[in-house]
Amino acid sequence: MMRLETELRQVKSIAIAGHVRPDGDCTGSCLAVYGYIREHFPDIEADVYLEVNNPAFGMLKWAEEIRTDYREERTYDLFLALDVSDKERLGEALKYFEAAGRTICIDHHITNKGFAEENLIEPEASSTSELVFGILEEDKISRETAEALYMGIVHDTGIFQYSNTTPRTMEVAGRLMAKGIAFSRIIDETFYQKTYIQNQVLGRTLMESILLLDGKIIMGRIRQKDMEFYGVGPKDLEGIVNQLRVTKGVEVAIFLHETGNQEYKVSLRSNGPVDVSKVCAYFGGGGHVKAAGCTMHGTLHDVVNNLTLHIEQQLLQEGPQ
Ligand code: 5GP
Ligand code: MN
């Protein structure tokens, strides 16, 4: 069983990093480990790296200490990758990973093949935050660290709703709650709350969405020029695919966000039997059975056709319901 305290023996410097386009679980687990080390191992030089510092997570302690600048050349004794399913998803932090004395990865993605020297990968875990809870000394978890972990669990389970939620998830959440965390605020301010512009973009995407395959697939997309018009970035698009997903009759929701000329960031969500991690893994991405992503090239038409084909194949294998 992995214990953080054991892994930190003889470690004088540590880099903690999550995946590109950091989400709630990634940010929560990174800040929890960072805060725990700051509180209990003040002699260790700890840095936490994320691609962007999303203001939606700003209520967490230590959020302003997130580093988004990778220009400094550094060699850390230990590099800890959290919620990162493959090396490339480290983005610019990859150079610190490559240079580090030792590397550890803690993750719950089913597509993770274990790219670090030591790997704690449990696809059954709701979130990386749930796994991080398991490697810390419970009595040393402060309220602030508990808030970061709770946020991570809340985000990856859709507030304890998705099928990855287990009795263990609820038990961990309960123990975190016992630390006196501001659970209502965490859910409201980091999960539900949207800026006015984010809501406008959501509304526009829903309005322009289309149904495919007799309504079994819904597809929504946002163009680069729309994003420029509204002045939004990728972090403002979180939650859109989930709103598409809750359309009655839909098996799979597709959300496409144009990232370049004939380049799309793809988000898939499944309500039923379709394993979207398989679809995304085929196109070079990955994720979970019911939530996955990848990047695809080609015209909108090609991208949608390719995705639809793979989804339809899985639906056909299921046979008539
Ligand atoms: P989202 O659609 O919210 O971006 O991602 C859904 C899930 O799929 C997350 O767990 C995320 O880590 C994973 N994911 C998204 N995009 C990619 C990708 O390009 N490659 C891999 N390996 N995983 C991805
Ligand atoms: Mn996660």
Short mmCIF file of C-alpha atoms and ligand atoms in Angstrom, two decimals:
data_model
loop_
_atom_site.label_atom_id
_atom_site.label_comp_id
_atom_site.label_asym_id
_atom_site.label_seq_id
_atom_site.Cartn_x
_atom_site.Cartn_y
_atom_site.Cartn_z
CA MET A 1 0.00 0.00 0.00
CA MET A 2 1.46 3.33 -1.00
CA ARG A 3 1.96 5.93 1.76
CA LEU A 4 2.95 9.48 0.90
CA GLU A 5 5.07 9.77 4.06
CA THR A 6 7.18 6.78 2.97
CA GLU A 7 7.59 8.09 -0.56
CA LEU A 8 8.85 11.41 0.79
CA ARG A 9 11.80 9.86 2.68
CA GLN A 10 15.07 11.44 1.56
CA VAL A 11 13.15 13.73 -0.78
CA LYS A 12 14.28 17.36 -0.65
CA SER A 13 12.35 18.66 -3.62
CA ILE A 14 9.12 17.57 -5.27
CA ALA A 15 7.15 18.68 -8.31
CA ILE A 16 3.44 17.90 -8.31
CA ALA A 17 1.62 18.14 -11.64
CA GLY A 18 -1.69 17.26 -13.24
CA HIS A 19 -2.91 16.94 -16.81
CA VAL A 20 -3.38 19.59 -19.46
CA ARG A 21 -6.76 21.35 -19.30
CA PRO A 22 -6.85 20.65 -15.55
CA ASP A 23 -10.28 19.77 -14.18
CA GLY A 24 -11.60 19.71 -10.62
CA ASP A 25 -10.17 16.32 -9.69
CA CYS A 26 -6.77 17.13 -11.12
CA THR A 27 -6.62 20.53 -9.40
CA GLY A 28 -8.09 19.23 -6.13
CA SER A 29 -5.71 16.27 -5.84
CA CYS A 30 -2.66 18.39 -6.73
CA LEU A 31 -3.51 21.12 -4.20
CA ALA A 32 -4.29 18.55 -1.51
CA VAL A 33 -0.87 16.89 -1.80
CA TYR A 34 0.84 20.26 -2.10
CA GLY A 35 -0.93 21.62 1.00
CA TYR A 36 -0.28 18.45 3.01
CA ILE A 37 3.45 18.70 2.26
CA ARG A 38 3.54 22.42 3.05
CA GLU A 39 1.84 21.75 6.40
CA HIS A 40 3.71 18.65 7.53
CA PHE A 41 6.99 18.67 5.59
CA PRO A 42 7.99 22.35 5.54
CA ASP A 43 11.62 21.45 4.78
CA ILE A 44 10.72 19.87 1.47
CA GLU A 45 10.74 22.27 -1.44
CA ALA A 46 7.40 21.65 -3.14
CA ASP A 47 6.09 23.15 -6.37
CA VAL A 48 2.70 22.51 -7.94
CA TYR A 49 2.32 22.88 -11.71
CA LEU A 50 -0.84 23.14 -13.80
CA GLU A 51 -1.31 24.35 -17.36
CA VAL A 52 -3.80 27.02 -16.28
CA ASN A 53 -5.02 28.32 -12.95
CA ASN A 54 -8.80 28.15 -13.34
CA PRO A 55 -10.47 30.87 -11.23
CA ALA A 56 -13.42 28.51 -10.65
CA PHE A 57 -11.18 26.67 -8.15
CA GLY A 58 -9.94 29.87 -6.53
CA MET A 59 -11.69 29.25 -3.21
CA LEU A 60 -9.21 26.48 -2.38
CA LYS A 61 -6.28 27.34 -0.16
CA TRP A 62 -2.95 27.39 -2.04
CA ALA A 63 -4.74 28.01 -5.39
CA GLU A 64 -2.68 31.14 -5.94
CA GLU A 65 0.52 29.12 -5.54
CA ILE A 66 -0.14 27.07 -8.67
CA ARG A 67 2.70 27.54 -11.14
CA THR A 68 1.82 27.96 -14.79
CA ASP A 69 5.27 29.07 -15.94
CA TYR A 70 7.58 26.29 -17.07
CA ARG A 71 10.55 28.31 -18.25
CA GLU A 72 12.82 27.53 -15.30
CA GLU A 73 15.06 24.48 -15.74
CA ARG A 74 14.68 22.39 -12.59
CA THR A 75 15.63 18.93 -11.40
CA TYR A 76 13.37 17.60 -8.66
CA ASP A 77 14.14 14.59 -6.46
CA LEU A 78 10.58 13.38 -6.97
CA PHE A 79 7.94 14.07 -9.61
CA LEU A 80 4.36 13.19 -8.71
CA ALA A 81 1.83 13.01 -11.57
CA LEU A 82 -1.79 13.15 -10.43
CA ASP A 83 -4.82 12.26 -12.59
CA VAL A 84 -2.53 11.99 -15.64
CA SER A 85 -3.39 9.05 -17.91
CA ASP A 86 -0.37 9.21 -20.18
CA LYS A 87 2.95 11.05 -20.34
CA GLU A 88 1.91 13.38 -23.13
CA ARG A 89 -0.98 14.66 -21.00
CA LEU A 90 1.61 16.26 -18.70
CA GLY A 91 2.06 19.00 -21.29
CA GLU A 92 5.00 21.26 -20.51
CA ALA A 93 5.59 19.55 -17.14
CA LEU A 94 6.95 16.58 -19.09
CA LYS A 95 10.45 18.06 -18.97
CA TYR A 96 10.41 18.04 -15.15
CA PHE A 97 9.14 14.47 -15.24
CA GLU A 98 11.97 13.39 -17.56
CA ALA A 99 14.61 15.12 -15.42
CA ALA A 100 13.36 13.98 -12.00
CA GLY A 101 15.24 11.54 -9.76
CA ARG A 102 12.15 9.41 -9.27
CA THR A 103 8.62 9.46 -10.66
CA ILE A 104 5.26 8.39 -9.27
CA CYS A 105 1.85 8.40 -10.93
CA ILE A 106 -1.45 8.21 -9.07
CA ASP A 107 -4.45 7.92 -11.35
CA HIS A 108 -7.82 6.26 -11.98
CA HIS A 109 -8.04 6.29 -15.78
CA ILE A 110 -8.73 2.89 -17.30
CA THR A 111 -6.47 3.76 -20.26
CA ASN A 112 -3.42 4.47 -18.04
CA LYS A 113 -0.62 1.98 -18.80
CA GLY A 114 1.63 3.08 -15.93
CA PHE A 115 4.24 5.45 -17.39
CA ALA A 116 6.03 6.36 -14.13
CA GLU A 117 8.55 4.33 -12.11
CA GLU A 118 5.93 3.70 -9.48
CA ASN A 119 2.24 3.66 -10.31
CA LEU A 120 -0.90 3.60 -8.23
CA ILE A 121 -3.64 3.12 -10.79
CA GLU A 122 -7.10 2.07 -9.73
CA PRO A 123 -9.76 2.45 -12.43
CA GLU A 124 -12.45 1.53 -9.88
CA ALA A 125 -11.70 4.65 -7.84
CA SER A 126 -14.10 7.53 -8.44
CA SER A 127 -11.29 10.03 -8.67
CA THR A 128 -7.62 10.62 -8.10
CA SER A 129 -8.64 12.65 -5.05
CA GLU A 130 -10.23 9.52 -3.54
CA LEU A 131 -6.94 7.65 -4.12
CA VAL A 132 -4.90 10.49 -2.60
CA PHE A 133 -7.04 10.31 0.55
CA GLY A 134 -5.89 6.70 0.86
CA ILE A 135 -2.16 7.51 0.86
CA LEU A 136 -2.33 10.29 3.48
CA GLU A 137 -2.41 9.97 7.27
CA GLU A 138 -6.04 10.75 7.99
CA ASP A 139 -5.42 12.54 11.28
CA LYS A 140 -2.97 14.88 9.55
CA ILE A 141 -5.48 16.01 6.91
CA SER A 142 -6.38 19.63 7.61
CA ARG A 143 -9.71 21.21 6.74
CA GLU A 144 -8.09 22.95 3.77
CA THR A 145 -6.58 19.74 2.40
CA ALA A 146 -9.93 18.02 2.94
CA GLU A 147 -11.67 20.75 0.94
CA ALA A 148 -9.35 20.20 -2.02
CA LEU A 149 -9.97 16.42 -1.97
CA TYR A 150 -13.71 16.87 -1.55
CA MET A 151 -13.81 19.20 -4.54
CA GLY A 152 -11.97 16.64 -6.65
CA ILE A 153 -14.42 13.88 -5.73
CA VAL A 154 -17.44 16.13 -6.29
CA HIS A 155 -16.26 17.05 -9.78
CA ASP A 156 -15.36 13.58 -11.01
CA THR A 157 -18.55 12.01 -9.67
CA GLY A 158 -20.88 14.80 -10.82
CA ILE A 159 -21.72 15.32 -7.14
CA PHE A 160 -21.83 11.62 -6.22
CA GLN A 161 -24.09 10.79 -9.15
CA TYR A 162 -22.04 9.03 -11.87
CA SER A 163 -21.60 5.27 -11.90
CA ASN A 164 -18.01 5.61 -10.62
CA THR A 165 -19.46 6.56 -7.19
CA THR A 166 -19.02 3.68 -4.74
CA PRO A 167 -19.64 3.09 -1.02
CA ARG A 168 -15.92 3.82 -0.58
CA THR A 169 -16.41 7.21 -2.29
CA MET A 170 -19.18 8.10 0.15
CA GLU A 171 -17.09 6.89 3.07
CA VAL A 172 -14.13 9.05 2.04
CA ALA A 173 -16.45 12.02 1.45
CA GLY A 174 -17.94 11.47 4.90
CA ARG A 175 -14.55 11.43 6.55
CA LEU A 176 -13.59 14.60 4.70
CA MET A 177 -16.85 16.20 5.79
CA ALA A 178 -15.92 15.40 9.39
CA LYS A 179 -13.01 17.83 8.99
CA GLY A 180 -15.50 20.70 8.94
CA ILE A 181 -15.30 21.56 5.25
CA ALA A 182 -17.53 24.12 3.53
CA PHE A 183 -19.20 21.44 1.40
CA SER A 184 -22.15 23.54 0.18
CA ARG A 185 -19.86 26.33 -0.92
CA ILE A 186 -17.49 23.92 -2.65
CA ILE A 187 -20.34 22.44 -4.70
CA ASP A 188 -21.99 25.75 -5.49
CA GLU A 189 -18.95 27.90 -6.21
CA THR A 190 -16.77 25.36 -8.02
CA PHE A 191 -19.32 23.10 -9.73
CA TYR A 192 -22.59 24.90 -10.45
CA GLN A 193 -21.53 28.53 -10.64
CA LYS A 194 -20.90 29.83 -14.16
CA THR A 195 -20.04 33.28 -15.38
CA TYR A 196 -22.66 35.02 -17.49
CA ILE A 197 -20.52 34.49 -20.59
CA GLN A 198 -20.07 30.78 -19.83
CA ASN A 199 -23.85 30.45 -19.68
CA GLN A 200 -24.22 32.29 -22.97
CA VAL A 201 -21.78 29.94 -24.68
CA LEU A 202 -23.59 26.95 -23.16
CA GLY A 203 -26.92 28.28 -24.42
CA ARG A 204 -25.62 28.90 -27.88
CA THR A 205 -24.08 25.43 -28.13
CA LEU A 206 -27.34 23.80 -27.02
CA MET A 207 -29.33 25.88 -29.48
CA GLU A 208 -27.10 24.84 -32.38
CA SER A 209 -26.76 21.18 -31.33
CA ILE A 210 -28.00 18.42 -33.61
CA LEU A 211 -29.34 14.91 -33.10
CA LEU A 212 -27.90 11.96 -35.03
CA LEU A 213 -28.69 8.24 -35.23
CA ASP A 214 -32.40 8.62 -34.41
CA GLY A 215 -31.61 10.79 -31.43
CA LYS A 216 -29.15 8.35 -29.86
CA ILE A 217 -26.31 10.81 -30.39
CA ILE A 218 -26.31 14.53 -29.71
CA MET A 219 -23.55 16.72 -31.12
CA GLY A 220 -22.69 20.22 -30.03
CA ARG A 221 -19.73 22.28 -31.14
CA ILE A 222 -18.08 25.61 -30.70
CA ARG A 223 -15.97 27.35 -33.33
CA GLN A 224 -12.76 29.24 -32.66
CA LYS A 225 -14.33 32.44 -33.95
CA ASP A 226 -17.24 32.06 -31.49
CA MET A 227 -14.79 31.63 -28.65
CA GLU A 228 -12.99 34.79 -29.74
CA PHE A 229 -16.31 36.63 -30.02
CA TYR A 230 -17.33 35.72 -26.46
CA GLY A 231 -13.78 36.01 -25.16
CA VAL A 232 -13.76 32.52 -23.63
CA GLY A 233 -11.06 29.86 -23.30
CA PRO A 234 -11.17 26.05 -23.00
CA LYS A 235 -11.70 26.21 -19.22
CA ASP A 236 -15.00 28.04 -19.82
CA LEU A 237 -16.44 25.10 -21.72
CA GLU A 238 -16.57 22.66 -18.85
CA GLY A 239 -20.07 21.34 -18.18
CA ILE A 240 -21.38 21.83 -21.72
CA VAL A 241 -21.00 18.16 -22.66
CA ASN A 242 -22.86 17.17 -19.49
CA GLN A 243 -25.80 19.39 -20.39
CA LEU A 244 -25.88 17.77 -23.84
CA ARG A 245 -25.76 14.33 -22.17
CA VAL A 246 -28.93 14.80 -20.14
CA THR A 247 -31.05 15.12 -23.29
CA LYS A 248 -33.77 12.46 -23.16
CA GLY A 249 -33.12 9.48 -25.41
CA VAL A 250 -29.44 10.22 -25.94
CA GLU A 251 -26.91 7.40 -25.56
CA VAL A 252 -23.78 9.41 -26.34
CA ALA A 253 -23.09 13.15 -26.25
CA ILE A 254 -20.36 14.59 -28.44
CA PHE A 255 -18.91 18.02 -27.77
CA LEU A 256 -16.40 19.43 -30.23
CA HIS A 257 -14.33 22.45 -29.56
CA GLU A 258 -12.34 23.77 -32.49
CA THR A 259 -8.71 24.26 -31.46
CA GLY A 260 -7.13 24.99 -34.83
CA ASN A 261 -7.57 24.67 -38.56
CA GLN A 262 -9.36 21.35 -38.97
CA GLU A 263 -8.45 20.39 -35.40
CA TYR A 264 -11.02 19.53 -32.72
CA LYS A 265 -10.82 18.70 -29.05
CA VAL A 266 -13.43 15.97 -28.58
CA SER A 267 -15.36 15.25 -25.38
CA LEU A 268 -17.62 12.19 -25.22
CA ARG A 269 -20.10 11.17 -22.54
CA SER A 270 -22.09 7.93 -22.46
CA ASN A 271 -25.40 7.27 -20.73
CA GLY A 272 -25.65 3.60 -21.53
CA PRO A 273 -23.72 0.67 -22.93
CA VAL A 274 -21.28 2.55 -25.18
CA ASP A 275 -17.72 2.53 -23.83
CA VAL A 276 -16.47 5.95 -24.95
CA SER A 277 -12.95 5.32 -23.61
CA LYS A 278 -12.61 2.73 -26.40
CA VAL A 279 -13.80 5.21 -29.02
CA CYS A 280 -11.37 7.87 -27.82
CA ALA A 281 -8.47 5.43 -27.38
CA TYR A 282 -8.93 4.46 -31.05
CA PHE A 283 -8.41 8.11 -31.98
CA GLY A 284 -5.34 8.49 -29.75
CA GLY A 285 -7.07 9.76 -26.61
CA GLY A 286 -8.49 8.03 -23.57
CA GLY A 287 -10.40 8.46 -20.34
CA HIS A 288 -13.13 6.51 -18.63
CA VAL A 289 -15.90 4.18 -19.83
CA LYS A 290 -18.52 6.94 -19.56
CA ALA A 291 -16.38 10.07 -20.04
CA ALA A 292 -13.49 10.32 -22.44
CA GLY A 293 -11.72 12.66 -24.82
CA CYS A 294 -9.29 12.93 -27.70
CA THR A 295 -8.06 15.36 -30.34
CA MET A 296 -9.10 14.78 -33.96
CA HIS A 297 -8.15 16.30 -37.30
CA GLY A 298 -10.23 16.87 -40.41
CA THR A 299 -13.38 18.70 -41.36
CA LEU A 300 -16.25 18.85 -38.90
CA HIS A 301 -18.10 16.46 -41.16
CA ASP A 302 -15.26 13.89 -41.12
CA VAL A 303 -14.79 14.10 -37.37
CA VAL A 304 -18.48 13.64 -36.64
CA ASN A 305 -18.79 10.81 -39.18
CA ASN A 306 -15.80 8.94 -37.75
CA LEU A 307 -17.04 9.25 -34.20
CA THR A 308 -20.59 8.29 -35.12
CA LEU A 309 -19.37 5.19 -36.97
CA HIS A 310 -17.53 3.89 -33.91
CA ILE A 311 -20.41 4.68 -31.58
CA GLU A 312 -22.89 3.02 -33.95
CA GLN A 313 -20.71 -0.11 -34.16
CA GLN A 314 -20.86 -0.48 -30.39
CA LEU A 315 -24.60 0.14 -30.33
CA LEU A 316 -25.11 -2.51 -33.02
CA GLN A 317 -23.03 -5.04 -31.07
CA GLU A 318 -25.39 -4.49 -28.16
CA GLY A 319 -28.15 -5.74 -30.46
CA PRO A 320 -31.80 -4.67 -30.44
CA GLN A 321 -32.91 -3.65 -26.98
P1 5GP B 1 -13.14 15.85 -20.91
O1 5GP B 1 -14.13 15.44 -21.94
O2 5GP B 1 -13.79 16.38 -19.68
O3 5GP B 1 -12.05 16.72 -21.44
O4 5GP B 1 -12.39 14.52 -20.47
C1 5GP B 1 -13.08 13.39 -20.04
C2 5GP B 1 -12.09 12.36 -19.54
O5 5GP B 1 -11.28 11.90 -20.61
C3 5GP B 1 -11.13 12.90 -18.48
O6 5GP B 1 -10.94 11.90 -17.53
C4 5GP B 1 -9.87 13.19 -19.25
O7 5GP B 1 -8.75 13.02 -18.44
C5 5GP B 1 -9.90 12.18 -20.40
N1 5GP B 1 -9.37 12.80 -21.62
C6 5GP B 1 -9.84 13.88 -22.26
N2 5GP B 1 -9.13 14.17 -23.35
C7 5GP B 1 -8.15 13.23 -23.42
C8 5GP B 1 -7.07 13.00 -24.34
O8 5GP B 1 -6.87 13.70 -25.32
N3 5GP B 1 -6.28 11.92 -24.06
C9 5GP B 1 -6.49 11.11 -22.99
N4 5GP B 1 -5.65 10.08 -22.79
N5 5GP B 1 -7.49 11.31 -22.11
C10 5GP B 1 -8.32 12.35 -22.32
MN MN B 2 -9.96 12.36 -12.45
#
